Structure formats: structure tokens, C-alpha cells
Amino acid sequence: MATDQPERVQEPVLAPGHTFASVTDKISALVLERPYNWRWFAGFTIGFVLVMMLLTAITYLLLKGVGIWGINIPVGWGFAIVNFVWWIGIGHAGTLISAILLLLKQEWRTSINRFAEAMTLFAVACAGMFPLLHMGRPWFFYWLAPYPNTMALWPQWRSPLVWDVFAVSTYATVSLLFWFVGLIPDLATLRDRARHPFARIVYGILAMGWRGSAVHWHRYRTAYLLLAGLATPLVVSVHTVVSFDFTIGIVPGWHSTIFPPYFVAGAIYSGFAMVLTLAIPLRKAFKLEDMITMHHLENMAKVLLATGLIVTYGYVMETFTSWYSASTFEEFMINNRMFGPYAHTYWMLILCNCVTVQILWSSRARSSVPVLFVVSIIVNIGMWLERYVIVITSLHRDFVPAAWGMYHGTFWDYATYFGSIGLFMALLFLFIRFLPVISITEMRELVAETQEREEAREAMTQGTAP
Amino acid sequence: MSKKKTPIYGLLAEFTTTDALVEASQRAYAQGFRCMDAYTPFPVEGLAESIGFTKNRMPMIVLIGGLIGAATAYTMMWFSATIHYPLNVGGRPLHSAPSFVPITFELTVLFASFAAVLGMLGLNGLPMPHHPLFNVPRFMMASRNRFFLCIQAEDPQFDMVTTKLFLEGLGPKSVIEVPH
């Protein structure tokens, strides 16, 4: 064989021609030199307006109580829990990209991990808000924690809701630590590049005097890898515990052993959809096409397809199990879900999550940016509907027909939900403005690896040339 | 480490490639220098070893952190459920081990993560906003595309003239004196 031909021409992870200096300058300029532009202002304004709506909705909630929402008996878990699970799920892709793909040495993760991690943090912040507001008296949230109190009471350790408190707060904390540790060398880069004295002081404080010592790097790398190793089982455990909130209860439609794996797959599915939804406009607006390449988008599309199929398998097995269980209540539940008053949400969910994603089998579709963007939005909607179907259709007709009821979100439910999307957007836009959206350090490493590989290839071709 | 006052902090040699820096560090170590450090914009494989750093205590710290987390969580739950506030829920055993697993796991991860971050910062002596190296204007290139080797004046073999000649012999772009 004369030359080793690659099987398929694939887009590179990093466009050719980049050096240590060019990646450093390009990414840090996004924060330090690029002036505010109208796109940023437009996006932030939308987010900010929605945050104001959220604050209004929360204020009214605190004044009136949870009665302003659509919840009642039998459906006591309305939008609040739907939104909570949806947001937590979105967060999971960030951890998956930053931790699991790091351990698997998938170098294409490098240019998307930073903003995926930021996405995780903001999504978890939005998620954490909902159970607290749902408590009715959020100012007593500390009752959830084990603390010495005059009543000598403890949390109920056998309750999955208590497990959930620990899982979500650990997840939020570890995500923050992981993100911050990743940022330290980049903050030092910004400190060294910043011209404005105030920016230099702020980045200097945050960088904590990082100077890139070889010994420091050595410990840093160990710590970072260990954090990735810790975050990997954590992310799986968090959504498993979230699914326990449902499965430990004996409600038909919830009490099912398939929930943990299918919740985790669903979380990754919705999270990758959200990463695509964010990455596509981001790379366009900041001209990052040479760093977030088609290679990234295609790989994410493949993950989307794979997890979409797992989720579909979950729906099929759920239906099969309720028939195979021969339990009247389970059979009724699935029948009611498919043909009852909420049938439209169920079929919409099947359409969004199982049917639409099949288009990604085609490599033409995977390499078309508009198609990916539309699919990612549809999956986001589909995953929200999935949680809606699970929470509402399971509860609204459970055992005794006399206790059945209907649930509909009220204006305040929608205001809180869209307000949380606004909070997410506003935080994300602030992040884009003040911190590097791509890890500068890891891009330099990528440049070093690319250079080594090119040198090796040159040496090879020169050596074998006739 | 001796606290004797040295006229300068050390000598800083600037290199343009990682290979040159690794080779220079190895030669400096072979020459007998021990108080030195290398500075790079990204982690370089084998560089820490070449300046004689072998004992990485991070894994042990993280392991201990995780074990403390696990012990804390399980002991807390066992103590409260069986001794401090025993509560009979539908005849379930007071010490219901399977129910204690999720929280034990979460706190293991939480404590281990804190151990990793605080251990890394502590061993590295961070935060340290002031360092003599920041007095050198060119040192800000250490976060861009330059690679530095610094031999500190407190090294017993350090000598203003011979060490400077030695560093210049390694083929650097420049050799700079680092004031205190």
C-alpha cells in the first residue's frame, strides 16, 4: 500500500493554521476586546425581561401560596416537578461532555466542554428553584437539611425526596468546583492579557496567582482527572435518584424498574439537544466555526440519535410491561395515557422524541446545520412533554375513579417556566461576556498535539517517498 | 529551606518550544540544580518529572476525603435512625442499610471533590496573588506561547555568573534576572 488513506474524509477537530498564540488571542479577545454588539444586547435583553417576569411570578407566589398554580389533588406535582426534571436533565450533558468524554480521551470535546459545563451550572440553578418554590413555604427550605434543631428531628433517610436533596446539592457543588478548576488557568491568561486595571484585578483575584508551574500543572491535572472520575458516577446517580422520586412511589406509571436507566438516557438526550441549540448560534455569532467544527456537530447528532433510540426503547418497554404485568391499574394507566384526555401530549411526545430523531440516520441531515438546529429544538420540547406525561397522566387517574381529576397549568405556571428559561439565558449571556467560552488551555494542548501529529506525518511521508 | 537573603529571586530562561524546555530542565537537573521550576501555558508531559518532582500526593488526599465523606454520611444516618430518633415506619428495620446507600454515595463524592480542589490549591500554595516572577514583564507570555525555566537563587549551586552562563548555553531566547 502506497499511502494510508483515511476511510472517510472527516472534518478536523480544529481548523488548520492555529498556533498557541492564535488560539489564546482569539478566545481571550472574545472577552477582553470585542465590544458589546447588538446581538449580545438583544439576547441579554430578552433574558432579562423574562427574569423580571420570573421575579413577578415568584413574588406573587410568595404572597398567595401555591394555589395560584394549577396543582390540586390528585395532581399535586404539576409544572414545578416537570420543570425540575427537565432542567436537571439538560444539565447532565455538560457533565457528560466534560467528564466522561475526558476520561474516554475524546479530544473533540475540548472546544465545547466549557460552555457545556456553564450550561450545567445554570440549568441546575434553574432546576433547584422549582422544588423550593413548590414547598409552599420556601423560607423553611433548611428543614430539608440535617441540622441540630430544638425538636431533635432528622430528615427521613428512607425517603427518595431526601436523597434527591443530597444528590442535587452535591451535583450543583461538584459541577461548580469542576468548572472553576477548569477556569483557573484561563483566568490567569485573562489576567495577563487584560488592559483595564479593574479587569486585571478581578481576573487576578479569581486566578489566585496561577503561574503555570510544572509542579502545579502536575497536581492540577491529577485533581482534574479525579474530579472527572468522581463526576462520572455522580451524574448517573443524580438522575437515578431523580427517577427514584417516582419509582419508589406505588403510583401506576411511576412504579417501574426501567425508570433509572431510561431517565439517565433521557437526560443525556435532552442535554445534548440543548448543547446543540446553544452551540449553533454561538459559533455563528462569534465566528467560532474553526473551533466548533462540523465534526463536533456531527458527533453530537450521533449521540442524540443513540440516546433517542434508548429513550424509544424505554417507551416501548413501559407499554409492554404494563400489558405483561397483568395489573389492571397499569393497563388502565397506559390506555389512559394513549387514548385518554391527555392523549395529544403523549403522541406529540412520541413524534418529537422517537420519530423526528430518525432523520439523523442520514449523514446529509447530520451535516446540515439548520436541520440539526430544528431537531434539537424539537427534542427539547419532546423531553419536556415526556416529563409532563409522566407526572400528570400517572397522577390524574390513579386508583379510585371518584378521586380522579384534571390538571392544567395556569398563567403563573407558564410565567415561572418561561421565566426560568429567561434566567438561564441571562446567565448564559453574562458568562459569554465575562469568561472564555472555550477552554484556552485545552485548545493550546490540542494545538500541541496537532503539531506533533503533523510533524510525525511529515516525517513519515518524507521517509517513505521514493 | 534556608531563609538566607538572596540579592535576586532567580534567573529566568525563556524558550519557544516545549522540547527545548524539557531538554533544558533535564540538563539543569543533571547539572545538580534542585531549586527550580518550569512555567508553561499548558501541562507538558514529563516536565514535572524532569525537574525532579516525583511524589504526587493528590490521589491519597482525594481517597481520604472520600472515605471521610462515606463515614460521615453513614454514621450520621445510622446514629439518627437507630439511637437519636428511632422511628418505626411500617415495621421496617431502624437500620435500613439499602436506603442509606444513595446519600452515602453522594457525600463520598462531595467530600472527595472538595479534597481534590482544596488539596490541589493547598499543595500548590494558592491563592498567592504576589510572586516575584510577576515582576518580570515578559513572564505574562507564560500564559500564551512561551516556556520558562527558573533557577532560584536559594539553590546552593547558584552563582550569578556561572548559572547565567549555564542557562545561556541551553539555547534560550533570553535569560532574565528576576528581582524580589
Short mmCIF file of N, CA and C in Angstrom, two decimals, chain A residues 300-360:
data_model
loop_
_atom_site.label_atom_id
_atom_site.label_comp_id
_atom_site.label_asym_id
_atom_site.label_seq_id
_atom_site.Cartn_x
_atom_site.Cartn_y
_atom_site.Cartn_z
N MET A 300 -22.27 15.17 18.01
CA MET A 300 -23.39 15.39 18.93
C MET A 300 -24.67 14.83 18.33
N ALA A 301 -24.81 14.95 17.01
CA ALA A 301 -26.00 14.39 16.37
C ALA A 301 -26.04 12.88 16.55
N LYS A 302 -24.88 12.25 16.50
CA LYS A 302 -24.85 10.79 16.68
C LYS A 302 -25.24 10.42 18.11
N VAL A 303 -24.73 11.19 19.09
CA VAL A 303 -25.12 10.92 20.48
C VAL A 303 -26.63 11.10 20.63
N LEU A 304 -27.15 12.13 19.97
CA LEU A 304 -28.58 12.40 20.03
C LEU A 304 -29.36 11.20 19.49
N LEU A 305 -28.91 10.67 18.38
CA LEU A 305 -29.61 9.54 17.77
C LEU A 305 -29.56 8.33 18.71
N ALA A 306 -28.36 8.05 19.25
CA ALA A 306 -28.21 6.86 20.11
C ALA A 306 -29.08 6.97 21.35
N THR A 307 -29.03 8.11 22.03
CA THR A 307 -29.83 8.24 23.25
C THR A 307 -31.32 8.30 22.91
N GLY A 308 -31.65 8.87 21.76
CA GLY A 308 -33.05 8.89 21.33
C GLY A 308 -33.58 7.49 21.17
N LEU A 309 -32.75 6.58 20.66
CA LEU A 309 -33.19 5.20 20.49
C LEU A 309 -33.37 4.52 21.84
N ILE A 310 -32.49 4.83 22.80
CA ILE A 310 -32.63 4.24 24.14
C ILE A 310 -33.94 4.71 24.76
N VAL A 311 -34.23 6.00 24.59
CA VAL A 311 -35.46 6.55 25.15
C VAL A 311 -36.67 5.88 24.51
N THR A 312 -36.61 5.68 23.20
CA THR A 312 -37.70 5.00 22.50
C THR A 312 -37.89 3.60 23.05
N TYR A 313 -36.79 2.91 23.27
CA TYR A 313 -36.85 1.57 23.87
C TYR A 313 -37.56 1.65 25.22
N GLY A 314 -37.26 2.70 25.99
CA GLY A 314 -37.91 2.88 27.29
C GLY A 314 -39.41 2.98 27.14
N TYR A 315 -39.88 3.77 26.16
CA TYR A 315 -41.33 3.92 25.97
C TYR A 315 -41.96 2.59 25.59
N VAL A 316 -41.27 1.84 24.70
CA VAL A 316 -41.81 0.56 24.26
C VAL A 316 -41.91 -0.40 25.44
N MET A 317 -40.85 -0.44 26.25
CA MET A 317 -40.85 -1.39 27.37
C MET A 317 -41.89 -1.00 28.41
N GLU A 318 -42.09 0.29 28.59
CA GLU A 318 -43.10 0.74 29.54
C GLU A 318 -44.48 0.19 29.14
N THR A 319 -44.77 0.30 27.85
CA THR A 319 -46.04 -0.19 27.35
C THR A 319 -46.13 -1.70 27.48
N PHE A 320 -45.06 -2.35 27.09
CA PHE A 320 -45.04 -3.82 27.16
C PHE A 320 -45.24 -4.28 28.60
N THR A 321 -44.52 -3.66 29.52
CA THR A 321 -44.58 -4.10 30.93
C THR A 321 -45.98 -3.94 31.49
N SER A 322 -46.64 -2.83 31.11
CA SER A 322 -47.96 -2.65 31.72
C SER A 322 -48.94 -3.70 31.19
N TRP A 323 -48.73 -4.18 29.98
CA TRP A 323 -49.58 -5.27 29.48
C TRP A 323 -49.16 -6.58 30.14
N TYR A 324 -47.86 -6.84 30.20
CA TYR A 324 -47.34 -8.11 30.68
C TYR A 324 -47.56 -8.27 32.18
N SER A 325 -47.62 -7.14 32.91
CA SER A 325 -47.79 -7.22 34.35
C SER A 325 -49.16 -7.76 34.73
N ALA A 326 -50.12 -7.63 33.82
CA ALA A 326 -51.50 -8.06 34.07
C ALA A 326 -52.10 -7.33 35.25
N SER A 327 -51.55 -6.15 35.57
CA SER A 327 -52.14 -5.35 36.64
C SER A 327 -53.17 -4.42 36.02
N THR A 328 -54.38 -4.47 36.54
CA THR A 328 -55.47 -3.66 35.98
C THR A 328 -55.08 -2.19 35.94
N PHE A 329 -54.47 -1.74 37.04
CA PHE A 329 -54.18 -0.30 37.14
C PHE A 329 -53.12 0.12 36.13
N GLU A 330 -52.10 -0.75 35.96
CA GLU A 330 -51.05 -0.44 34.99
C GLU A 330 -51.64 -0.42 33.58
N GLU A 331 -52.48 -1.42 33.28
CA GLU A 331 -53.08 -1.49 31.94
C GLU A 331 -53.93 -0.26 31.69
N PHE A 332 -54.71 0.12 32.71
CA PHE A 332 -55.57 1.29 32.55
C PHE A 332 -54.72 2.53 32.33
N MET A 333 -53.60 2.62 33.09
CA MET A 333 -52.75 3.81 33.00
C MET A 333 -52.25 4.01 31.57
N ILE A 334 -51.73 2.94 30.97
CA ILE A 334 -51.15 3.12 29.63
C ILE A 334 -52.24 3.41 28.61
N ASN A 335 -53.39 2.78 28.80
CA ASN A 335 -54.53 3.02 27.92
C ASN A 335 -54.98 4.48 28.02
N ASN A 336 -55.05 4.94 29.25
CA ASN A 336 -55.46 6.31 29.50
C ASN A 336 -54.44 7.30 28.94
N ARG A 337 -53.16 6.91 29.04
CA ARG A 337 -52.10 7.78 28.55
C ARG A 337 -52.19 7.92 27.03
N MET A 338 -52.49 6.80 26.37
CA MET A 338 -52.50 6.82 24.90
C MET A 338 -53.81 7.35 24.33
N PHE A 339 -54.93 7.07 25.02
CA PHE A 339 -56.23 7.42 24.42
C PHE A 339 -57.11 8.25 25.35
N GLY A 340 -56.57 8.65 26.49
CA GLY A 340 -57.37 9.43 27.44
C GLY A 340 -57.33 10.91 27.12
N PRO A 341 -57.70 11.72 28.09
CA PRO A 341 -57.78 13.17 27.83
C PRO A 341 -56.44 13.82 27.52
N TYR A 342 -55.32 13.18 27.89
CA TYR A 342 -54.01 13.78 27.59
C TYR A 342 -53.32 13.08 26.43
N ALA A 343 -54.13 12.35 25.60
CA ALA A 343 -53.53 11.58 24.51
C ALA A 343 -52.69 12.46 23.58
N HIS A 344 -53.15 13.70 23.34
CA HIS A 344 -52.40 14.56 22.41
C HIS A 344 -50.99 14.81 22.90
N THR A 345 -50.79 14.98 24.23
CA THR A 345 -49.42 15.22 24.70
C THR A 345 -48.58 13.96 24.50
N TYR A 346 -49.19 12.78 24.70
CA TYR A 346 -48.42 11.55 24.54
C TYR A 346 -47.97 11.38 23.09
N TRP A 347 -48.88 11.60 22.14
CA TRP A 347 -48.49 11.37 20.75
C TRP A 347 -47.54 12.45 20.25
N MET A 348 -47.70 13.65 20.79
CA MET A 348 -46.72 14.71 20.47
C MET A 348 -45.33 14.30 20.94
N LEU A 349 -45.29 13.72 22.12
CA LEU A 349 -44.01 13.31 22.69
C LEU A 349 -43.38 12.22 21.83
N ILE A 350 -44.19 11.26 21.39
CA ILE A 350 -43.65 10.20 20.53
C ILE A 350 -43.13 10.81 19.23
N LEU A 351 -43.88 11.75 18.70
CA LEU A 351 -43.48 12.39 17.45
C LEU A 351 -42.14 13.13 17.64
N CYS A 352 -42.04 13.89 18.73
CA CYS A 352 -40.83 14.70 18.96
C CYS A 352 -39.62 13.83 19.28
N ASN A 353 -39.80 12.86 20.17
CA ASN A 353 -38.64 12.15 20.71
C ASN A 353 -38.26 10.92 19.91
N CYS A 354 -39.22 10.25 19.31
CA CYS A 354 -38.91 8.97 18.66
C CYS A 354 -38.89 9.09 17.15
N VAL A 355 -39.79 9.87 16.57
CA VAL A 355 -39.91 9.89 15.11
C VAL A 355 -38.93 10.89 14.50
N THR A 356 -38.94 12.12 15.00
CA THR A 356 -38.13 13.18 14.38
C THR A 356 -36.65 12.82 14.34
N VAL A 357 -36.17 12.21 15.42
CA VAL A 357 -34.74 11.98 15.54
C VAL A 357 -34.24 10.97 14.51
N GLN A 358 -35.15 10.19 13.91
CA GLN A 358 -34.72 9.19 12.93
C GLN A 358 -34.07 9.83 11.70
N ILE A 359 -34.34 11.10 11.48
CA ILE A 359 -33.74 11.78 10.32
C ILE A 359 -32.22 11.81 10.44
N LEU A 360 -31.71 11.67 11.69
CA LEU A 360 -30.27 11.76 11.88
C LEU A 360 -29.53 10.50 11.42
#
